Structure formats: C-alpha cells, structure tokens
mmCIF file of C-alpha atoms and ligand atoms in Angstrom:
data_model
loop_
_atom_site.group_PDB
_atom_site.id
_atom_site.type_symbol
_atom_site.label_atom_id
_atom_site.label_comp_id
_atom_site.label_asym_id
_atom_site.label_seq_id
_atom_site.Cartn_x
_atom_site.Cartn_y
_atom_site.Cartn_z
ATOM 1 C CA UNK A 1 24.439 -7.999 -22.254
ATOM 2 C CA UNK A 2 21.409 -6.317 -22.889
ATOM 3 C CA UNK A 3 19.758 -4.385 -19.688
ATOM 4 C CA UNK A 4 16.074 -6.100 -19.147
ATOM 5 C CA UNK A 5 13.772 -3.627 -19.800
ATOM 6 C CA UNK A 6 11.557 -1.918 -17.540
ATOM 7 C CA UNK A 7 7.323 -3.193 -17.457
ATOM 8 C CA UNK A 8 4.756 -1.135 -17.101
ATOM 9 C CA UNK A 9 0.965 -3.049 -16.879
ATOM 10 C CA UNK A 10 -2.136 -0.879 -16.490
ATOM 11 C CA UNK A 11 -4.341 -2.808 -14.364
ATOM 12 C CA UNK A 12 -8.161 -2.338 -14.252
ATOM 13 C CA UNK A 13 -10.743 -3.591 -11.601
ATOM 14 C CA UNK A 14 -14.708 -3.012 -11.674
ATOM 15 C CA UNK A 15 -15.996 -6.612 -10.276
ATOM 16 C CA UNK A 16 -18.028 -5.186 -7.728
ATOM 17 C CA UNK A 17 -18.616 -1.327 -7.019
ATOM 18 C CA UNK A 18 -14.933 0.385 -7.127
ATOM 19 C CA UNK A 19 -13.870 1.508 -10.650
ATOM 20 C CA UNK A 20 -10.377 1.606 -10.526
ATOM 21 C CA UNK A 21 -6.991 2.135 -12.648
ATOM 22 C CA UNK A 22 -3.718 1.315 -12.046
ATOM 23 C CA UNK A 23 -0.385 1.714 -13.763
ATOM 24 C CA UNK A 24 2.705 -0.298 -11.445
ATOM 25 C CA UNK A 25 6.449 -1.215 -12.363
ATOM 26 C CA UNK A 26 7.457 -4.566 -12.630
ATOM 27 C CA UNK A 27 5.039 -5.890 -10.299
ATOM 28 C CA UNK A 28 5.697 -3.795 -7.208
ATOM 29 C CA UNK A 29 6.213 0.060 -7.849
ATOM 30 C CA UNK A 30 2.933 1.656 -8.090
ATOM 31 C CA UNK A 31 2.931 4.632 -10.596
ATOM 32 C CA UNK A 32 0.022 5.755 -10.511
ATOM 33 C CA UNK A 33 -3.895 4.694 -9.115
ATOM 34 C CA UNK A 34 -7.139 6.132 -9.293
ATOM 35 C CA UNK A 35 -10.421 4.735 -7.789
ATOM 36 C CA UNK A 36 -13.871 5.958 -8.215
ATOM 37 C CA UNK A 37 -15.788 4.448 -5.123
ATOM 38 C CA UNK A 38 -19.906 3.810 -5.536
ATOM 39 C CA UNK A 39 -19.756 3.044 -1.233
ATOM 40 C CA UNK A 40 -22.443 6.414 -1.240
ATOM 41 C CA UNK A 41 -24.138 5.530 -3.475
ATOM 42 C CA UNK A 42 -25.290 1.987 -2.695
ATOM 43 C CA UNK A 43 -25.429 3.461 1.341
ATOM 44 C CA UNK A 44 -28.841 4.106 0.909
ATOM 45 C CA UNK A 45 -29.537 0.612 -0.137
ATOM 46 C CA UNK A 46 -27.891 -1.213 2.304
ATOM 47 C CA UNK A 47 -25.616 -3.213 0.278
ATOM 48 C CA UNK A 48 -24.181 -3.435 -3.687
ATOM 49 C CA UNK A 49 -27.108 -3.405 -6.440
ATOM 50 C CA UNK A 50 -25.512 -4.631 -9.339
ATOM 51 C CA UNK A 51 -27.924 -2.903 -12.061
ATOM 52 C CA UNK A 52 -26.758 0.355 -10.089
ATOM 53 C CA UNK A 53 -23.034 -0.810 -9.938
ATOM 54 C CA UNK A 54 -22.899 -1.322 -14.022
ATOM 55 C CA UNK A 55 -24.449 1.590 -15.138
ATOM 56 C CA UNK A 56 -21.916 4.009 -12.761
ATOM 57 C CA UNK A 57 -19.386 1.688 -14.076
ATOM 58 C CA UNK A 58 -19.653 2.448 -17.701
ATOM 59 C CA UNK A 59 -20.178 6.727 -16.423
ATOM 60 C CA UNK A 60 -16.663 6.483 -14.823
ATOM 61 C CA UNK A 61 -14.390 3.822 -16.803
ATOM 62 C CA UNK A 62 -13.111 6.408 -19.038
ATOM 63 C CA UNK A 63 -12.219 9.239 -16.538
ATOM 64 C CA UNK A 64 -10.642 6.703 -14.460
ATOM 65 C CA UNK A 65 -8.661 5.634 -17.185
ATOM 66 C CA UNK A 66 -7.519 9.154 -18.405
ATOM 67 C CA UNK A 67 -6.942 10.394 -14.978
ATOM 68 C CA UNK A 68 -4.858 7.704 -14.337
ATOM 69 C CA UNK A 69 -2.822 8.037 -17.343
ATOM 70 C CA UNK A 70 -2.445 11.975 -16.642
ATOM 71 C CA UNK A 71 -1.317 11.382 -12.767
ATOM 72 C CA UNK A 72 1.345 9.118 -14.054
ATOM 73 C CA UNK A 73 2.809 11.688 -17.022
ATOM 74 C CA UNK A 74 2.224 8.749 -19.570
ATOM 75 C CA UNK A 75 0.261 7.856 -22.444
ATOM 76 C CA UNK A 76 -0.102 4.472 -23.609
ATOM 77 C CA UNK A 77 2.262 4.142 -25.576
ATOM 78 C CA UNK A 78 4.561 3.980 -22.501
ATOM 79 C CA UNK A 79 2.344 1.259 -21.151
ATOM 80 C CA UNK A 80 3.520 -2.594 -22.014
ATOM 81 C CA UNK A 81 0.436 -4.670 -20.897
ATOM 82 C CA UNK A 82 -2.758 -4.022 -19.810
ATOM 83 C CA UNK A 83 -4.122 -6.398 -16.973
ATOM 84 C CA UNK A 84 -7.317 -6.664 -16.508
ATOM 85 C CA UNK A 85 -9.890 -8.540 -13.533
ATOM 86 C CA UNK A 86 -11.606 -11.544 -15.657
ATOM 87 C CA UNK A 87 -13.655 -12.784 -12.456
ATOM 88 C CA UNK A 88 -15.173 -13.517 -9.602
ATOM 89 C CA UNK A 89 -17.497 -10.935 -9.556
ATOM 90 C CA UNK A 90 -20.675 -8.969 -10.352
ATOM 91 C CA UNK A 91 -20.991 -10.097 -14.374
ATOM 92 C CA UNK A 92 -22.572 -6.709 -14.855
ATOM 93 C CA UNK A 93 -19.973 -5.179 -13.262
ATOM 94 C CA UNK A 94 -16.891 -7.187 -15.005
ATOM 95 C CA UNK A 95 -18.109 -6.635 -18.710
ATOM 96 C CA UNK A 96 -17.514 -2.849 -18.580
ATOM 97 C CA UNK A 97 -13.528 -3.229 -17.363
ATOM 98 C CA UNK A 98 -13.668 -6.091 -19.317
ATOM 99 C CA UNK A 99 -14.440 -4.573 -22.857
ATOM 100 C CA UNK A 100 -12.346 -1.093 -21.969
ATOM 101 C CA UNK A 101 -9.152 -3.647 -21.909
ATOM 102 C CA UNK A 102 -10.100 -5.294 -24.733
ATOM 103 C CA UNK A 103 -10.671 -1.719 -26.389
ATOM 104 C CA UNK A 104 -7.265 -0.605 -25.285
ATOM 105 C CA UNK A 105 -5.293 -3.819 -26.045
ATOM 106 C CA UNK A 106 -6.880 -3.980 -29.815
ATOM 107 C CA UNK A 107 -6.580 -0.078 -30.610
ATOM 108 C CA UNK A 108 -2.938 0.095 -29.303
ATOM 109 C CA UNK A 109 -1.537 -3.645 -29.610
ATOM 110 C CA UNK A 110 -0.853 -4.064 -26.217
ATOM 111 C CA UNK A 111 -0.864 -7.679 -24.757
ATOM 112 C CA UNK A 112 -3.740 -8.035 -22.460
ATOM 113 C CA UNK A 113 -3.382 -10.151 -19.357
ATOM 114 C CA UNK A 114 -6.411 -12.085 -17.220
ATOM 115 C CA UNK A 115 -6.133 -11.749 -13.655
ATOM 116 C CA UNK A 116 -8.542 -13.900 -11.018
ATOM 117 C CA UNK A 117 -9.276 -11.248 -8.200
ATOM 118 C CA UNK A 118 -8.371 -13.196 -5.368
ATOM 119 C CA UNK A 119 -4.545 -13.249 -7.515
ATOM 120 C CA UNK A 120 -4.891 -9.633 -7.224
ATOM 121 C CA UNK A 121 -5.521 -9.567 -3.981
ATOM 122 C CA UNK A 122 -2.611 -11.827 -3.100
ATOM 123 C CA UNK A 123 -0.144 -9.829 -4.565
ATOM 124 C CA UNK A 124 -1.110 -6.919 -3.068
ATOM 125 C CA UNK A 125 1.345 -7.928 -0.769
ATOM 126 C CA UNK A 126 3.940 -8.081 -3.076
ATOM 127 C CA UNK A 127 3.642 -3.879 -3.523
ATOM 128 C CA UNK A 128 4.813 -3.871 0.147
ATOM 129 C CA UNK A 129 7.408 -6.846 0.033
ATOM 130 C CA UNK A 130 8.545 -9.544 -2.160
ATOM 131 C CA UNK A 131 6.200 -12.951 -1.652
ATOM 132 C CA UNK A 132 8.242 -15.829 -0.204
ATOM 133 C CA UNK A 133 7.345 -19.254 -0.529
ATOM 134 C CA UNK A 134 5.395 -21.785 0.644
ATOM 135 C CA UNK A 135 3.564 -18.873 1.648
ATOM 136 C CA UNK A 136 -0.626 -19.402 2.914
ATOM 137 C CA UNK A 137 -2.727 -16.167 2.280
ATOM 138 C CA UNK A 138 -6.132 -15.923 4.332
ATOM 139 C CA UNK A 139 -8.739 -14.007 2.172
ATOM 140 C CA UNK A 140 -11.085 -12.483 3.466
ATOM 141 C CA UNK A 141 -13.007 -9.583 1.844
ATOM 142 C CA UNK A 142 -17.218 -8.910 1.894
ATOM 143 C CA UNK A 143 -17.139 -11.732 -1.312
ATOM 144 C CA UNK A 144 -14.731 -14.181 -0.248
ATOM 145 C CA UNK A 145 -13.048 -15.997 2.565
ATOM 146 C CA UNK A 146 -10.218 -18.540 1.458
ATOM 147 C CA UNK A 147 -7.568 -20.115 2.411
ATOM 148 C CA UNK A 148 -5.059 -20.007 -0.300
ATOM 149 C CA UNK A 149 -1.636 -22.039 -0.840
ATOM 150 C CA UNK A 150 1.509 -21.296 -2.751
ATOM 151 C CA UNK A 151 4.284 -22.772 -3.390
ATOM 152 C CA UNK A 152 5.728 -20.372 -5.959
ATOM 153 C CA UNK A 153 4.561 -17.635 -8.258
ATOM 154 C CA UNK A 154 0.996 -17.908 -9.634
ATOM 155 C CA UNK A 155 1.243 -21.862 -8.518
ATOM 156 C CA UNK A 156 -2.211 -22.059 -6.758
ATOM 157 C CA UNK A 157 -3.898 -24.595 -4.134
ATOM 158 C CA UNK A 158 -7.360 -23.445 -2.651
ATOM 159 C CA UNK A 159 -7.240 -25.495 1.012
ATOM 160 C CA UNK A 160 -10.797 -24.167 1.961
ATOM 161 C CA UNK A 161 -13.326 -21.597 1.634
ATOM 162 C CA UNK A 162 -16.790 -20.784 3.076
ATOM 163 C CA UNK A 163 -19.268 -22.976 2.512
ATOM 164 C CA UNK A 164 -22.107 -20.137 2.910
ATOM 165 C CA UNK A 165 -21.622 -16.135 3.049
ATOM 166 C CA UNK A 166 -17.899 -14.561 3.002
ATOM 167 C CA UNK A 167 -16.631 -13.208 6.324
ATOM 168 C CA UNK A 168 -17.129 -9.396 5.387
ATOM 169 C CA UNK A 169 -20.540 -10.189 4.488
ATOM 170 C CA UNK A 170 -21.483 -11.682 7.807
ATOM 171 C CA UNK A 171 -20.179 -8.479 9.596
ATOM 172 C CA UNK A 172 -22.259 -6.409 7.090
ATOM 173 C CA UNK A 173 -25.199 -8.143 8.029
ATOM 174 C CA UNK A 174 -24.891 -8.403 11.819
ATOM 175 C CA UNK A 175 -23.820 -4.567 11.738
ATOM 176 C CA UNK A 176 -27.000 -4.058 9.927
ATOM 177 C CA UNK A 177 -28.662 -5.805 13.250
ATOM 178 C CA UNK A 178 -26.986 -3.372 15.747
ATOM 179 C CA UNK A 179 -28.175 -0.414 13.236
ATOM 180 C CA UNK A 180 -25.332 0.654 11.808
ATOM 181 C CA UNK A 181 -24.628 1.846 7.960
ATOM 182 C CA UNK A 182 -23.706 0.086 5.163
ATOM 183 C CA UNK A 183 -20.628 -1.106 4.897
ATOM 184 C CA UNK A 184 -20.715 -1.670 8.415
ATOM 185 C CA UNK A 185 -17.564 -4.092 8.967
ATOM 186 C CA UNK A 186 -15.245 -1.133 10.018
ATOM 187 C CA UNK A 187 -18.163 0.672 12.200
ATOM 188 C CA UNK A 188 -18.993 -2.741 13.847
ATOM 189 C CA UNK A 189 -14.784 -2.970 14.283
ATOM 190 C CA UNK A 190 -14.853 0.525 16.650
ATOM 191 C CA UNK A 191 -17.878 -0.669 18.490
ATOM 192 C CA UNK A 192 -15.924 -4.113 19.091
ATOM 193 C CA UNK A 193 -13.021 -2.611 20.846
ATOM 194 C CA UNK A 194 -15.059 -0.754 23.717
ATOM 195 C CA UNK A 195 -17.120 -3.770 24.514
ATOM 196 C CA UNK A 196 -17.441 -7.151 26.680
ATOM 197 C CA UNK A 197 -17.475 -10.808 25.148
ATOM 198 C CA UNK A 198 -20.786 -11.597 27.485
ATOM 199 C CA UNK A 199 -23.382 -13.026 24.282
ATOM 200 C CA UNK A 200 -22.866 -16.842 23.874
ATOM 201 C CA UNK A 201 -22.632 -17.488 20.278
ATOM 202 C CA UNK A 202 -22.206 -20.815 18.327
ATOM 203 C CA UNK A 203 -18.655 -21.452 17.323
ATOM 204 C CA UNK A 204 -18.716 -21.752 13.465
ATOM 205 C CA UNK A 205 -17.392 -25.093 11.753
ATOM 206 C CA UNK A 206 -15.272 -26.236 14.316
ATOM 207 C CA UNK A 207 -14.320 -29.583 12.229
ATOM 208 C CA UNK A 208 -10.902 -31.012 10.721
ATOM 209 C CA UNK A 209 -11.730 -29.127 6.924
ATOM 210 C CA UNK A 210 -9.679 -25.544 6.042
ATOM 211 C CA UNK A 211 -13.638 -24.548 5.347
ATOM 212 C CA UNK A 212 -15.209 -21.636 6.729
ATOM 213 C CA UNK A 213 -19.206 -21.290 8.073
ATOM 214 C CA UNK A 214 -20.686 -18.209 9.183
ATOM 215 C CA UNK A 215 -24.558 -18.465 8.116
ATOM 216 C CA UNK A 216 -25.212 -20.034 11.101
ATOM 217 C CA UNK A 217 -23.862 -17.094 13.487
ATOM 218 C CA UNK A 218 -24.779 -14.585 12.040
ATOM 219 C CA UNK A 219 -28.566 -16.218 11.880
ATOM 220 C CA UNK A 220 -27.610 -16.745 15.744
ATOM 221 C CA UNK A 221 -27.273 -12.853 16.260
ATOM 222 C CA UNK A 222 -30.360 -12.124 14.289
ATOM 223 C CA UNK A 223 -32.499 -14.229 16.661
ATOM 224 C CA UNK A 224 -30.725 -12.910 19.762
ATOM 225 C CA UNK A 225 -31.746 -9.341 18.779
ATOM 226 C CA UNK A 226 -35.889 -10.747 18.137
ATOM 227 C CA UNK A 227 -35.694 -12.200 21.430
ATOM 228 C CA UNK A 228 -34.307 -9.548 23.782
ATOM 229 C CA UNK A 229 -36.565 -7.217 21.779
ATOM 230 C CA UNK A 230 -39.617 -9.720 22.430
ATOM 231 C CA UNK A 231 -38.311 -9.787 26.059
ATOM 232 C CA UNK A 232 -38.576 -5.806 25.893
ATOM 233 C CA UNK A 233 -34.630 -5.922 27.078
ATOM 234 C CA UNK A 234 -32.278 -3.175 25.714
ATOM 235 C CA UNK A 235 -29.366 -4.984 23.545
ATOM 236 C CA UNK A 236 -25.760 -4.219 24.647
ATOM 237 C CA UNK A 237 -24.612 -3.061 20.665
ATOM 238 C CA UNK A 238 -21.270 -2.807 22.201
ATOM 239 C CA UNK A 239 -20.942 -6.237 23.791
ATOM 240 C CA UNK A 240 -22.185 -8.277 20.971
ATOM 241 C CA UNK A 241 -20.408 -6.688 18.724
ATOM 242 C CA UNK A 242 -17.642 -7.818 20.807
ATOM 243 C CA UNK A 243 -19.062 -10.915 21.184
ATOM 244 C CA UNK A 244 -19.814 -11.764 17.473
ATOM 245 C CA UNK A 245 -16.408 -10.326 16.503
ATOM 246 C CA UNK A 246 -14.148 -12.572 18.661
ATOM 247 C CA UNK A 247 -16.161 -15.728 17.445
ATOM 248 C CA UNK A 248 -15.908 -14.969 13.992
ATOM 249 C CA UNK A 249 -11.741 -13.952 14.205
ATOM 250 C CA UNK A 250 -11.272 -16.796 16.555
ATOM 251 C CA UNK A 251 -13.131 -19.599 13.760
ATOM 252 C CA UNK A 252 -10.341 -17.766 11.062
ATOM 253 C CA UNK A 253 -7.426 -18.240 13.328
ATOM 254 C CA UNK A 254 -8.086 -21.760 14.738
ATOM 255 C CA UNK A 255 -8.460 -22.897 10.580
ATOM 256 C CA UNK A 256 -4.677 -20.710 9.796
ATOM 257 C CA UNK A 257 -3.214 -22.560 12.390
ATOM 258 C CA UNK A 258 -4.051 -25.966 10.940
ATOM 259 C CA UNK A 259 -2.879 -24.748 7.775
ATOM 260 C CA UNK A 260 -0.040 -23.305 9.141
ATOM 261 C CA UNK A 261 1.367 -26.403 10.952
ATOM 262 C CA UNK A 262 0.061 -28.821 8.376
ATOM 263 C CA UNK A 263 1.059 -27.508 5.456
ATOM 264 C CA UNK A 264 4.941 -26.351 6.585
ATOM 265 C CA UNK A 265 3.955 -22.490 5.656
ATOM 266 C CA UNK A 266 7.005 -20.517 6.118
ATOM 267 C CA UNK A 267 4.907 -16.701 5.251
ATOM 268 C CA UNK A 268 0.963 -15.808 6.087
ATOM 269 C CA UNK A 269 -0.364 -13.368 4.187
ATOM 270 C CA UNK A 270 -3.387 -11.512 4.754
ATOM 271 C CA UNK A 271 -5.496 -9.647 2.402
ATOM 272 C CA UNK A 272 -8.902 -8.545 1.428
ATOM 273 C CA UNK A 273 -11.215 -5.644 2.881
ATOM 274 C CA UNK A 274 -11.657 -7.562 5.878
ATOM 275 C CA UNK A 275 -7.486 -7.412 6.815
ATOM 276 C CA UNK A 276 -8.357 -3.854 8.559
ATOM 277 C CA UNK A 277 -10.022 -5.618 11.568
ATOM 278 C CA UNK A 278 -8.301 -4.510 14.198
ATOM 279 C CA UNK A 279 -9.139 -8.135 16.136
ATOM 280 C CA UNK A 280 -7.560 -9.796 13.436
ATOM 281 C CA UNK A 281 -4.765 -8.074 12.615
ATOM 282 C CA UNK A 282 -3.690 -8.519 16.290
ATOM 283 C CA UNK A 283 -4.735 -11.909 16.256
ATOM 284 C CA UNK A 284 -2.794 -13.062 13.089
ATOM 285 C CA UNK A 285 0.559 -11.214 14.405
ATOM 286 C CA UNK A 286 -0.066 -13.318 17.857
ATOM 287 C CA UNK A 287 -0.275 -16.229 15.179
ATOM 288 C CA UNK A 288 2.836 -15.121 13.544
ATOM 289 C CA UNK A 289 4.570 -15.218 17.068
ATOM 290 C CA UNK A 290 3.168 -18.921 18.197
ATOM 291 C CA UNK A 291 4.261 -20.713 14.964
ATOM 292 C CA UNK A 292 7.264 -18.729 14.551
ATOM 293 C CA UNK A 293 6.830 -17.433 10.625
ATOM 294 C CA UNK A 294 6.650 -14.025 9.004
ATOM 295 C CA UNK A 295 3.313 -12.616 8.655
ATOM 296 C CA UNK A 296 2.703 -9.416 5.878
ATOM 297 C CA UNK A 297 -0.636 -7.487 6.223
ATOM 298 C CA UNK A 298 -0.619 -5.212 3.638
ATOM 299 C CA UNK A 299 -1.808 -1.366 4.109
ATOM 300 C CA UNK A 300 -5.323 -0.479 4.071
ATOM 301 C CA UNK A 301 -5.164 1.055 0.470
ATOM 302 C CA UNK A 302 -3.989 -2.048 -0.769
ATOM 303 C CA UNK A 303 -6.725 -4.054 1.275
ATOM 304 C CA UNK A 304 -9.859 -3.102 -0.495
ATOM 305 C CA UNK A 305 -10.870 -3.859 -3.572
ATOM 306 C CA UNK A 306 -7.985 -1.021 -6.111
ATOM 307 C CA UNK A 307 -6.358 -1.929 -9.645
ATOM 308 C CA UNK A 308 -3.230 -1.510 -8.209
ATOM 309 C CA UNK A 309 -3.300 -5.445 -6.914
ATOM 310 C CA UNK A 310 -4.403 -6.358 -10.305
ATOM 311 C CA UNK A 311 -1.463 -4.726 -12.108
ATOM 312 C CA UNK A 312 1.032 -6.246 -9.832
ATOM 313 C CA UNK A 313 -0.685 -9.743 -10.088
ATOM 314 C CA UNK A 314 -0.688 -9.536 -13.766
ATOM 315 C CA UNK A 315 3.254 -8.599 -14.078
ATOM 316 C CA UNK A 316 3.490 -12.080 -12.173
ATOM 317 C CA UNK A 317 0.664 -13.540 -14.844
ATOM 318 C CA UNK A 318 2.464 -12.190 -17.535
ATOM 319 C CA UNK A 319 6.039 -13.716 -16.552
ATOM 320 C CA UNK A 320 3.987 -17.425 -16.123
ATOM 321 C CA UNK A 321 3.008 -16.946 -19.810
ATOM 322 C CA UNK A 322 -0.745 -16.121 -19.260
ATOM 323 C CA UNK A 323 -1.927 -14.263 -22.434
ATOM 324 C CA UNK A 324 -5.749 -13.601 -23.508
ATOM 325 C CA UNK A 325 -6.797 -12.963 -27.078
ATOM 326 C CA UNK A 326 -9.707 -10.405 -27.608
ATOM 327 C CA UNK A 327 -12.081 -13.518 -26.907
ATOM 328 C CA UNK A 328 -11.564 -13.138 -23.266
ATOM 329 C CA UNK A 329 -14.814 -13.039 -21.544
ATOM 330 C CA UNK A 330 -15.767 -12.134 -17.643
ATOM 331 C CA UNK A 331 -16.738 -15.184 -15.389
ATOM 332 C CA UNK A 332 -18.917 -14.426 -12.320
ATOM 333 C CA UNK A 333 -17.690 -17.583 -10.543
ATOM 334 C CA UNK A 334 -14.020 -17.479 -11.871
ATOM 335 C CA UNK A 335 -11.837 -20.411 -10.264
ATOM 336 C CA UNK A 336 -8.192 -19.852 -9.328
ATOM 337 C CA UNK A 337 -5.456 -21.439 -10.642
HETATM 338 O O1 KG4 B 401 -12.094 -6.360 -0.310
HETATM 339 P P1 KG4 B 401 -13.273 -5.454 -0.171
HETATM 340 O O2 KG4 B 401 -13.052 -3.971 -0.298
HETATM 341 O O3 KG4 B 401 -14.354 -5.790 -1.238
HETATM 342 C C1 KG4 B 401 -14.636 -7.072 -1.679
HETATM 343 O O4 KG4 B 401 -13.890 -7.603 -2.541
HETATM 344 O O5 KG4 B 401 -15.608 -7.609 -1.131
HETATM 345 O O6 KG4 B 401 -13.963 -5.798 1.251
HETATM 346 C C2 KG4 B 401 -15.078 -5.100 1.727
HETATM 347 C C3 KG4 B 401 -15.553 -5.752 3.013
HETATM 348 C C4 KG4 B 401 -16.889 -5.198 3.511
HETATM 349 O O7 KG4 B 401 -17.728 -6.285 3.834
HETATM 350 C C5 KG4 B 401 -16.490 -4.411 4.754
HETATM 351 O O8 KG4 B 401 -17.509 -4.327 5.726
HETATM 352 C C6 KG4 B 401 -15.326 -5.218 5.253
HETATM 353 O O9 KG4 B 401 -14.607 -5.547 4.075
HETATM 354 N N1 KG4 B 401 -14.473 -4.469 6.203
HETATM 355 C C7 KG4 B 401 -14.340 -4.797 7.509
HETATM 356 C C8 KG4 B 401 -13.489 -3.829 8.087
HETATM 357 N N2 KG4 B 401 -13.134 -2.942 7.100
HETATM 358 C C9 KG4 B 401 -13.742 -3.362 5.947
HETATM 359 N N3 KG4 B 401 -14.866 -5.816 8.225
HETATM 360 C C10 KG4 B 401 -14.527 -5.888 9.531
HETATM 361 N N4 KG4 B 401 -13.737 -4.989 10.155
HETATM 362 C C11 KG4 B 401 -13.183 -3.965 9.482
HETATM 363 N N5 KG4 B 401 -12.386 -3.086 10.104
HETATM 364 ZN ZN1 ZN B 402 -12.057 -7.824 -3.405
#
C-alpha cells in the first residue's frame, strides 16, 4: 500500500494589523512562521487604523512571504496548498493576503483553501495537541468573543457571542481610562494582579443566553473615572483594574459553565489574544477542575493573531473538501461554518 504523503499548506493572515506567513505539516507541525507586527505603529493612535493597516500590508506581504519560504529551506514547489484568511476582518486589510494567495495559487497551481479566522484560531490548539470532540472553544480576542461548539472536525455551532464590543476591546478601552498604552489588555493584566476588587461594577448579561455584553461596563468604568475626577478624588488604577478584570472573567466563566454542563462538552478550548489573561487562564483551569474535563490553552505565540493557526485550520479545511476557485473574495463579516 501506498505511504500517504506528507502536506505542506502555506497559510497567510493580514485581517487586522499582523502580516503573517506560515508553512505547517499536516495540520500540526509548524515549519516555519514569520510575522510582521504594525502594534508600533498604530501605538500612537490608540488603536488599529485600517487605511494605515492596508497600506503596511501591501509594503510587507512579499518579504513575509519570501522570508518565510527561506526559514523553512523550501520553495513552492514543495508547498501543496496555500490557505489563506477569507474573513472576519478589516476588508482593507483582507484584500492584500487575499490577492497574494490568489497570485500564488494561479502562478504555481496550487489549490487554495478559505479559512474563517475564528477556524484558525481554533485550531491553534491543534499545533499543541490533537482536538477531541464534543469539544467548546471560548474566543476571545480584541475582535471577537464566542462561544463555539464542535462536534467533529470543521463541524461548527456558534452558541453565543457579544452582542456589543469583543472582550479584548473592552480591556483596550478601560486601559485607555487608567492611562495606559495601546494595546493595553496585557498592561491592564499586570496592574490587575497587585490590586483589590473594592469598585462595584455592573455584572454584564447575567441571563439564560451563551451571549456576551460588555458595553455597558466598560461605559460603567468610564463614568466612575468622570466622577471621582469631578469629586477631585485620586482613582486607585490598581484596584479597578482589579475590579473591572474579575467582572469581566467572571461574566466569561459563569456563560462556559452553562455551556459546559448543557451541552455534555468533554474538552474547553481557549484561544484568541485575550487567552494570556492571567485571571482567566487560572479561572478556566479552576473550570476544568469543577466540571471534570480537559481544558487546552494554547501558548502565547499561538494566541494572537499568526498564519500558523490558519495553515493548520486549512489542512483540516482541506480534508472536509473546502476548495476556492480564483473568485474567492474577502468578507468583513465572514460567518462560520
Ligand atoms: O487575537 P488578537 O491578537 O487579535 C485579534 O484578533 O483581535 O487579540 C488582541 C487582543 C487585544 O485587545 C489585547 O489587548 C488583548 O488581546 N490581550 C489581553 C492580554 N493580552 C492580549 N487582554 C487581557 N489580558 C491580557 N493579558
Ligand atoms: Zn484574531
């Protein structure tokens, strides 16, 4: 019998302000991975411009691509597929890893493969250990927050999602409150751990949906800071940090759990930007202990937004058939399935 051969996807992300590159065996041995992050450049503005975003997308697309190439020792005629990051995302943004796929899979005949981000970020996981099912993965990154089921490769059921602004967002913005840098998730994350839960803040969407709120506390914090300044009182950065942080884990745990127990989950995945919390990550292995089922948190390379995820998500495409012509086009509000 005939030894199955060997697949090896390059996998390309630029849906919001990493350019990245990505060649990985058979869905979970990464070759090779290059990403050129914009994070300095958009500092200055407090969050992603997507005008800005584009036009350093289309600067580094082909050095990523050729350094990534070069790191692995191949050329592509060694590669099999090329996977590429259809949607959700900045359009602007998409288009330019959009078109250098299409480029690729046209000059060299290569079969090009769509992949929805959140898939991507999914199987992350898988480059650490092989997915087991029914298996719930908790999203959560500065674009999305979702609650994802799966009862078997690429067979997806969204349970819930925010109904306003993603998780990562909210702690962007309420970091921005305190005064600290863009992105200020992880900064707001150190601050968290030396200080006191002692700011009452509204618990978001505490109802019987798998949906997700956080407009409403993090338009809570911003009037806490106007008043104590009003008041002429000093704000404890390090307290509501605390405080805001333990709310906003707490409203993602208590929604798990339901999941968890209604849906008969056996694995909890975690993944997106947002899986570094340090609150969380404690807080979903406590999870992992009370319901009794294996929880896999990916490292923090794999966490943030890297083609690597993509590559391994579109081996996993490729074997459930999914195939785009050259008429493939990007989709800002992609849906998965
Ligand atoms: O997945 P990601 O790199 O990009 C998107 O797809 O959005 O996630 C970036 C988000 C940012 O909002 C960032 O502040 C947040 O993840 N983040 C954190 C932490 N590390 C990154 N938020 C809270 N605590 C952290 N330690
Ligand atoms: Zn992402």
């Amino acid at each position: 019998m005939q030894e199955k051969k060997d697949m090896y996807i390059l996998g390309i992300e630029s849906s919001c302000d990493e350019t990245s590159a990505s060649i990985v065996k058979n869905g979970t041995e990464e070759i090779s991975t290059v990403i050129s992050s914009q994070i300095d450049i958009h500092k200055d503005f407090g969050g992603v411009v997507p005008e800005i975003a584009s036009r350093h997308h289309v600067k580094n697309i082909t050095m990523v691509l050729e350094e990534c190439l070069t790191q692995a020792n191949m050329t592509m005629d060694d590669i099999d597929a090329i996977a590429i990051t259809y949607g959700p995302g900045l359009i602007g943004s998409l288009l330019i890893g959009l078109e250098a796929a299409k480029t690729l899979a046209f000059l060299y005949k290569k079969p090009l493969i769509p992949v929805h981000h959140i898939a991507g970020h999914i199987y992350a996981n898988s480059l650490v250990r092989p997915l087991k099912f029914p298996l719930l993965a908790l999203v959560v990154s500065g674009g999305h927050t979702e609650l994802i089921e799966m009862t078997d490769h690429y067979k997806f059921q969204k349970l819930g999602g925010t109904l306003d602004d993603a998780i990562g967002e909210c702690f962007d913005k309420v970091a921005r409150v305190i005064g600290l840098e863009y992105p200020g998730g992880p900064k707001l994350d150190k601050l968290a751990q030396i200080g006191k839960h002692t700011y009452k803040l509204p618990i978001p969407l505490h109802d019987d949906s798998y949906n997700f709120s956080f407009s409403g506390l993090k338009s809570a914090v911003i009037n806490l800071a106007h008043n104590e300044e009003q008041r002429g009182r000093e704000l404890n950065k390090e307290d509501l940090a605390t405080s805001f942080q333990t709310v906003a884990v707490e409203s993602l745990i208590s929604k798990t759990r339901k999941a968890i127990k209604e849906k008969n989950i056996k694995y909890l995945i975690v993944a997106g930007g947002v899986a570094a919390n340090k609150s969380l990550r404690r807080e979903i292995e406590k999870l992992g202990e009370e319901t009794n089922i294996e929880v896999s948190i990916p490292p923090m390379k794999y966490c943030t937004d890297n083609a690597t995820m993509i590559a391994a998500a579109g081996y996993y495409a490729y074997l459930d058939g999914r195939k785009a012509d050259l008429t493939l086009n990007s989709t800002s509000s992609a849906v998965l399935k």
